[in-house]
mmCIF file of C-alpha atoms in Angstrom:
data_model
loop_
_atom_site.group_PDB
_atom_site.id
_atom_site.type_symbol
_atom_site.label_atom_id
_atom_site.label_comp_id
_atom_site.label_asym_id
_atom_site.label_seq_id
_atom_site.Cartn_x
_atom_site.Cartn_y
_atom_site.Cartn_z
ATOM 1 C CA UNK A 29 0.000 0.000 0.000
ATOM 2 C CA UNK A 30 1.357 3.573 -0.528
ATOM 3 C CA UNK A 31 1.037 6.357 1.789
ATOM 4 C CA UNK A 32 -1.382 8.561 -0.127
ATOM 5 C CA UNK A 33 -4.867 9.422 0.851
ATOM 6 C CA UNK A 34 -7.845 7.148 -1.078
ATOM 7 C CA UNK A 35 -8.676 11.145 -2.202
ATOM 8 C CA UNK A 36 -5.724 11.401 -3.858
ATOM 9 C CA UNK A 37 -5.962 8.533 -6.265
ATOM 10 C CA UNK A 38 -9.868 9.206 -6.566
ATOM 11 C CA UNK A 39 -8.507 12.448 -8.100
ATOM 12 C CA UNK A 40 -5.853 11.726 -9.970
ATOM 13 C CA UNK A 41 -8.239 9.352 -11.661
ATOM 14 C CA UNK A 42 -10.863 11.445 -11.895
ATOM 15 C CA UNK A 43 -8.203 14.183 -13.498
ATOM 16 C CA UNK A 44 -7.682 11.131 -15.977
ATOM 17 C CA UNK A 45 -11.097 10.475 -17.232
ATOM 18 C CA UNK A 46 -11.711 14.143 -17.401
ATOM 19 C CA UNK A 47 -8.661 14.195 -19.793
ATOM 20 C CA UNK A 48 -9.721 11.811 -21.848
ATOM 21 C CA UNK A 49 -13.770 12.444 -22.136
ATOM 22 C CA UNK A 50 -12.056 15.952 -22.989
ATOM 23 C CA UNK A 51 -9.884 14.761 -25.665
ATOM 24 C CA UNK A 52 -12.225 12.149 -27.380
ATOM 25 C CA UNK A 53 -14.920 15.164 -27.481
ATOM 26 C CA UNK A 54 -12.527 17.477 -29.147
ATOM 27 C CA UNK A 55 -11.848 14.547 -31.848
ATOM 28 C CA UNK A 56 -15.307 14.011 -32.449
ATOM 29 C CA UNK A 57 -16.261 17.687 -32.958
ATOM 30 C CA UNK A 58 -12.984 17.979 -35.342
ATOM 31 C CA UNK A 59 -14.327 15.537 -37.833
ATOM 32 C CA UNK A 60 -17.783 17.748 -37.979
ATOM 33 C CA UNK A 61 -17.022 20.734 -38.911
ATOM 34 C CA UNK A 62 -18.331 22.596 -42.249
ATOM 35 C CA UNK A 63 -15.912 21.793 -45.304
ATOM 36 C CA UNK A 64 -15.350 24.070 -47.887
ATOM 37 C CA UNK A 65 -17.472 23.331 -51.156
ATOM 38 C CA UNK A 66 -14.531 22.009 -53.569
ATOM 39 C CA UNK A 67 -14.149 19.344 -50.533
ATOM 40 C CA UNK A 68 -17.237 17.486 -51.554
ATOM 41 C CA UNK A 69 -17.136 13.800 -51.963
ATOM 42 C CA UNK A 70 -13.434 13.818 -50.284
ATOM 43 C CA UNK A 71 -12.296 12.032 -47.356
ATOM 44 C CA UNK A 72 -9.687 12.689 -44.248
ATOM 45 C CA UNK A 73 -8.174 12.906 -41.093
ATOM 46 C CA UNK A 74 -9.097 16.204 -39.124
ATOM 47 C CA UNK A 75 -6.099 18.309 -38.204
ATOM 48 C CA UNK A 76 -6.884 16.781 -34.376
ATOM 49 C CA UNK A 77 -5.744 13.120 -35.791
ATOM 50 C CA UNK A 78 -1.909 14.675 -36.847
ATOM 51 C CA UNK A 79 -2.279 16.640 -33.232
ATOM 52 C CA UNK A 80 -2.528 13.818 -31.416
ATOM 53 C CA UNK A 81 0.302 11.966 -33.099
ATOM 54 C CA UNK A 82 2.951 14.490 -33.214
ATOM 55 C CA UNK A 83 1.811 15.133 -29.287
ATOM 56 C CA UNK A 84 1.786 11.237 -28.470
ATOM 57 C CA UNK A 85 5.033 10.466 -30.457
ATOM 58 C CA UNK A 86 6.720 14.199 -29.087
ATOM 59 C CA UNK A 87 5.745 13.254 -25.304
ATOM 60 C CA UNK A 88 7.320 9.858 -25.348
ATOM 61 C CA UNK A 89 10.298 10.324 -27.555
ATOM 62 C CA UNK A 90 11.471 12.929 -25.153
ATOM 63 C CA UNK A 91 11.012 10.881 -21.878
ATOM 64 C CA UNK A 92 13.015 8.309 -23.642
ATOM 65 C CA UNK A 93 15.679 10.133 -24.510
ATOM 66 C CA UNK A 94 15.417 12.167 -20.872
ATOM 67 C CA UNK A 95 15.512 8.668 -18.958
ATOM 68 C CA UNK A 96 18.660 7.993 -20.658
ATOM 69 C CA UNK A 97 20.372 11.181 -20.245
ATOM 70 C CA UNK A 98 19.450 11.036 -16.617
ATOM 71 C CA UNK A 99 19.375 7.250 -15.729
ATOM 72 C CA UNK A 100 18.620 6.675 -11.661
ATOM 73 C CA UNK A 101 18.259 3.023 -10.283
ATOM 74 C CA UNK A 102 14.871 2.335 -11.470
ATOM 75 C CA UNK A 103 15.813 2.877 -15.231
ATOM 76 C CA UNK A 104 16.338 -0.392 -17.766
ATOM 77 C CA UNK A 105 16.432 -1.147 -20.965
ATOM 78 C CA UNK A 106 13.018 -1.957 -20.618
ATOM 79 C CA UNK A 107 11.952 1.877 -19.695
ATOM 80 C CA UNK A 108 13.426 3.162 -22.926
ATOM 81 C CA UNK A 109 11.800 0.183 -24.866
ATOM 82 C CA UNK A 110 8.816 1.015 -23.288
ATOM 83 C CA UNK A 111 8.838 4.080 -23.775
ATOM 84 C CA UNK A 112 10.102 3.790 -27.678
ATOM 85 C CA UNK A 113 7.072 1.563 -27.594
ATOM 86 C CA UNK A 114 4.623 4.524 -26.891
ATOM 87 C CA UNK A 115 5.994 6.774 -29.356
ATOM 88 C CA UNK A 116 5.428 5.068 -31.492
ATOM 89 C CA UNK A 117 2.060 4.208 -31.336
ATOM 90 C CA UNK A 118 1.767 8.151 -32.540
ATOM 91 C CA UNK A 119 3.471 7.100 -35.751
ATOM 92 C CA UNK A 120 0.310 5.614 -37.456
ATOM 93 C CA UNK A 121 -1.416 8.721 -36.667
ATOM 94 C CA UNK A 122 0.509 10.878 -38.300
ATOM 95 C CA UNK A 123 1.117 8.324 -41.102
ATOM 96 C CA UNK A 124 -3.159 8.314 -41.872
ATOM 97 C CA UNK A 125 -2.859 12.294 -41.226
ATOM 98 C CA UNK A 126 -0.592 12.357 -43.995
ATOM 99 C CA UNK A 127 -1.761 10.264 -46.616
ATOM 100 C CA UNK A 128 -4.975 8.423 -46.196
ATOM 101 C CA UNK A 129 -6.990 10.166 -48.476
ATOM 102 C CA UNK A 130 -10.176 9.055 -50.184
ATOM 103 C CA UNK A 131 -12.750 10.383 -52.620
ATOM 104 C CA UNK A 132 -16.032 9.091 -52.819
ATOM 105 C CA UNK A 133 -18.101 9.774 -57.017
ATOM 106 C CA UNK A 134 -20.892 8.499 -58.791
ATOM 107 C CA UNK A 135 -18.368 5.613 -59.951
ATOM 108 C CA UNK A 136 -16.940 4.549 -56.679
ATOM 109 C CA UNK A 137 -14.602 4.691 -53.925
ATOM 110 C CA UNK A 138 -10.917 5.734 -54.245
ATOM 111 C CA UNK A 139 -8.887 4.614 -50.966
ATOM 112 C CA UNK A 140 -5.506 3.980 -49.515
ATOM 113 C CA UNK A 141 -4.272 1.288 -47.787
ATOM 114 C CA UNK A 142 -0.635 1.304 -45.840
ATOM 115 C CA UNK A 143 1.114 -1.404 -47.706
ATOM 116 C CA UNK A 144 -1.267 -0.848 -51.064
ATOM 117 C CA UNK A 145 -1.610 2.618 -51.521
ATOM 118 C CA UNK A 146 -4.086 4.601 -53.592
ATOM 119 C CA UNK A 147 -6.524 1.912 -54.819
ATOM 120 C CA UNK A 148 -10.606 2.211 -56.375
ATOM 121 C CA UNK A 149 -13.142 0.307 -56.089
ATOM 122 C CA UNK A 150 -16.705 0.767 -58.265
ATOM 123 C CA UNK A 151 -19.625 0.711 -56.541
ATOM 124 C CA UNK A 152 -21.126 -2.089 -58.831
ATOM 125 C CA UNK A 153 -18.375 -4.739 -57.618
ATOM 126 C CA UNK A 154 -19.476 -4.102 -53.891
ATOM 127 C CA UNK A 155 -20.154 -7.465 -52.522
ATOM 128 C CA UNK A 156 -20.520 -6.575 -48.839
ATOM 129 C CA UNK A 157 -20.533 -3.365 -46.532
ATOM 130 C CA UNK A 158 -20.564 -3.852 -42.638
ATOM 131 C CA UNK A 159 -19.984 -1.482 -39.310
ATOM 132 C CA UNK A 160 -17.311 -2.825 -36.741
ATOM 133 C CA UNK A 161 -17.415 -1.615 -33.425
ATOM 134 C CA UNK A 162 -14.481 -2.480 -32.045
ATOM 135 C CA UNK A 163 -12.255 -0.732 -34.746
ATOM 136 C CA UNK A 164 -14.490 2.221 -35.513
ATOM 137 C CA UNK A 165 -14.577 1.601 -38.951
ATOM 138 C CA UNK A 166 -16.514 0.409 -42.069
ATOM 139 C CA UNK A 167 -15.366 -2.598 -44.010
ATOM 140 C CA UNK A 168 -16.646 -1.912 -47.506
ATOM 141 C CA UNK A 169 -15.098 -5.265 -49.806
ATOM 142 C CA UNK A 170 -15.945 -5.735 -53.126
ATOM 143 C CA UNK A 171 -16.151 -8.991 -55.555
ATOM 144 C CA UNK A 172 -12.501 -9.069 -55.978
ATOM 145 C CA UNK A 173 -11.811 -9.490 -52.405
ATOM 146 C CA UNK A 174 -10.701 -5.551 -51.742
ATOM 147 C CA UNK A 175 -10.995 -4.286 -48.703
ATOM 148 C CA UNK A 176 -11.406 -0.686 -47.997
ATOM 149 C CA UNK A 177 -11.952 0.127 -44.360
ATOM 150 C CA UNK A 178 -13.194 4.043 -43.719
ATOM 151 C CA UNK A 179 -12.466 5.253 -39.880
ATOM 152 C CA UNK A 180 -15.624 6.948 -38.414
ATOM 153 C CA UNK A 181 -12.436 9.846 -37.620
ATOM 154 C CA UNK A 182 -13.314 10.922 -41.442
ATOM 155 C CA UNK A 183 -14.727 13.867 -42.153
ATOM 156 C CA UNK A 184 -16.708 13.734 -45.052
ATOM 157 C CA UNK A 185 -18.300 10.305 -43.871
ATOM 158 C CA UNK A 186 -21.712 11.396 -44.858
ATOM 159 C CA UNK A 187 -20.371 11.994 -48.725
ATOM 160 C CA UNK A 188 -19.475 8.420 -48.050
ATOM 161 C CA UNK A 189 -22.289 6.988 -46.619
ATOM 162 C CA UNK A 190 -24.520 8.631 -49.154
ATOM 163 C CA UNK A 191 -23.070 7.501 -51.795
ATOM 164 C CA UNK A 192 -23.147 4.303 -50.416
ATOM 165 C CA UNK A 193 -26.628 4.051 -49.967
ATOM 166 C CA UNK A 194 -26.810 5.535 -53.501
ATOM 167 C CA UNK A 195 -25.237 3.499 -55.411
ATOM 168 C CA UNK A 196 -24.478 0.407 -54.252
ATOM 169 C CA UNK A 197 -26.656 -2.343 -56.027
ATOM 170 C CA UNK A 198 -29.167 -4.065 -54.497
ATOM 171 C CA UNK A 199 -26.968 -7.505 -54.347
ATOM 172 C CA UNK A 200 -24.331 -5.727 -51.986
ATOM 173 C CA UNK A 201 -24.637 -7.506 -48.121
ATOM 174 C CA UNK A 202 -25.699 -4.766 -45.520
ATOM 175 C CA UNK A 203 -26.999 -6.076 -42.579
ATOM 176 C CA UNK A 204 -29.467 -3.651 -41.046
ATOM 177 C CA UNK A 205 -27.546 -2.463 -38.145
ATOM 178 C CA UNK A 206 -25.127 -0.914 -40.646
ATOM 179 C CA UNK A 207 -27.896 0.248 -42.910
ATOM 180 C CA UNK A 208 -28.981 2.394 -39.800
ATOM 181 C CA UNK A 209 -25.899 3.502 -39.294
ATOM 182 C CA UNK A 210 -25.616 4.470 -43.122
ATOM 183 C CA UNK A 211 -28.317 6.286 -43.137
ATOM 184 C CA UNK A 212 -27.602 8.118 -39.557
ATOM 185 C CA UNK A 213 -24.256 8.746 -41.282
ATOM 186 C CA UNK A 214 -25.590 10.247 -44.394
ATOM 187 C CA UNK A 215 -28.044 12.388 -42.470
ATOM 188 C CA UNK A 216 -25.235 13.989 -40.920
ATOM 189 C CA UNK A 217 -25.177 11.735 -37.413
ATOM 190 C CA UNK A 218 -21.825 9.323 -37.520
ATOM 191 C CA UNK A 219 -21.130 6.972 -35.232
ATOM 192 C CA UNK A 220 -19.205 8.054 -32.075
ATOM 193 C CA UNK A 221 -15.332 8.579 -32.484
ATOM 194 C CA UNK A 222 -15.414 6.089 -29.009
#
């Protein structure tokens, strides 16, 4: 047991949850705000996404490097790898920031991937279209076996889901939970960011 009041972890917890609702909030509102006209039909990260990286992958580079310059007893390899660890979880970020851009039209979907790059994908060839929950994200495959999968994080998601709903033919799988969700989507409701 340590020596601190029960207050004092109620708050720092507390502090922490605050943080985070706080955080998660500002990511969702990034991804609604108005776009400019010539933006129609387009696809991306909100400037929060490439925050949060360069913040995530800043914070923990420098502790690395800072428990190295200033080892004390407690410090192992296993700090710095742990900390090398974190930073770069804010890689990926930054990486979809940068270049995950897609474009939804009347003929289909153009998307990137991280080891395909740019790829399309015609709306006829759609063979199924499904919501995941746990990854925030809709996995839109077509007859070839594509996948394309679209992070609720996007703004422009109703372009996407509208188009969806559009022109998809009738033969593409959507199970109705997802179909609500389209339609939410395309109405200008997402899903949560969390």
């Amino acid at each position: 047991m340590t020596d601190r009041p029960w207050w004092a972890t109620a708050l720092q917890w507390s502090l922490w949850w605050i943080a985070m609702i706080a955080v998660m909030g500002w990511l969702g509102r990034a991804r609604l705000k108005p776009r400019p006209v010539h933006e129609a039909g387009s696809l991306r990260h909100p400037r929060a996404t490439l925050i949060i990286g360069l913040v995530t992958f800043g914070f923990f580079a420098a502790l690395t490097v800072l428990s190295n310059l200033f080892p004390n007893d407690t410090a192992t390899w296993w700090t710095t790898a742990i900390f090398v660890g974190f930073a770069l979880m804010g890689v990926p970020l930054i990486i979809e920031y940068v270049y995950a851009r897609h474009a939804v039209s009347a003929a289909g979907l153009s998307y990137w991937t991280y080891f395909g790059g740019a790829k399309f994908m015609a709306w006829d060839t759609l063979r199924e279209v499904r919501f995941t929950h746990a990854m925030r994200w809709f996995r839109v495959e077509n007859s070839s076996g594509d996948v394309a999968r679209l992070s609720v994080m996007l703004i422009g998601l109703p372009d996407f889901a509208a188009a969806l709903l559009e022109y998809a033919p009738d033969t593409t799988v959507i199970d109705d939970e997802t179909l609500a969700i389209l339609q939410a989507t395309a109405a200008g409701h997402p899903p949560p960011a969390w």
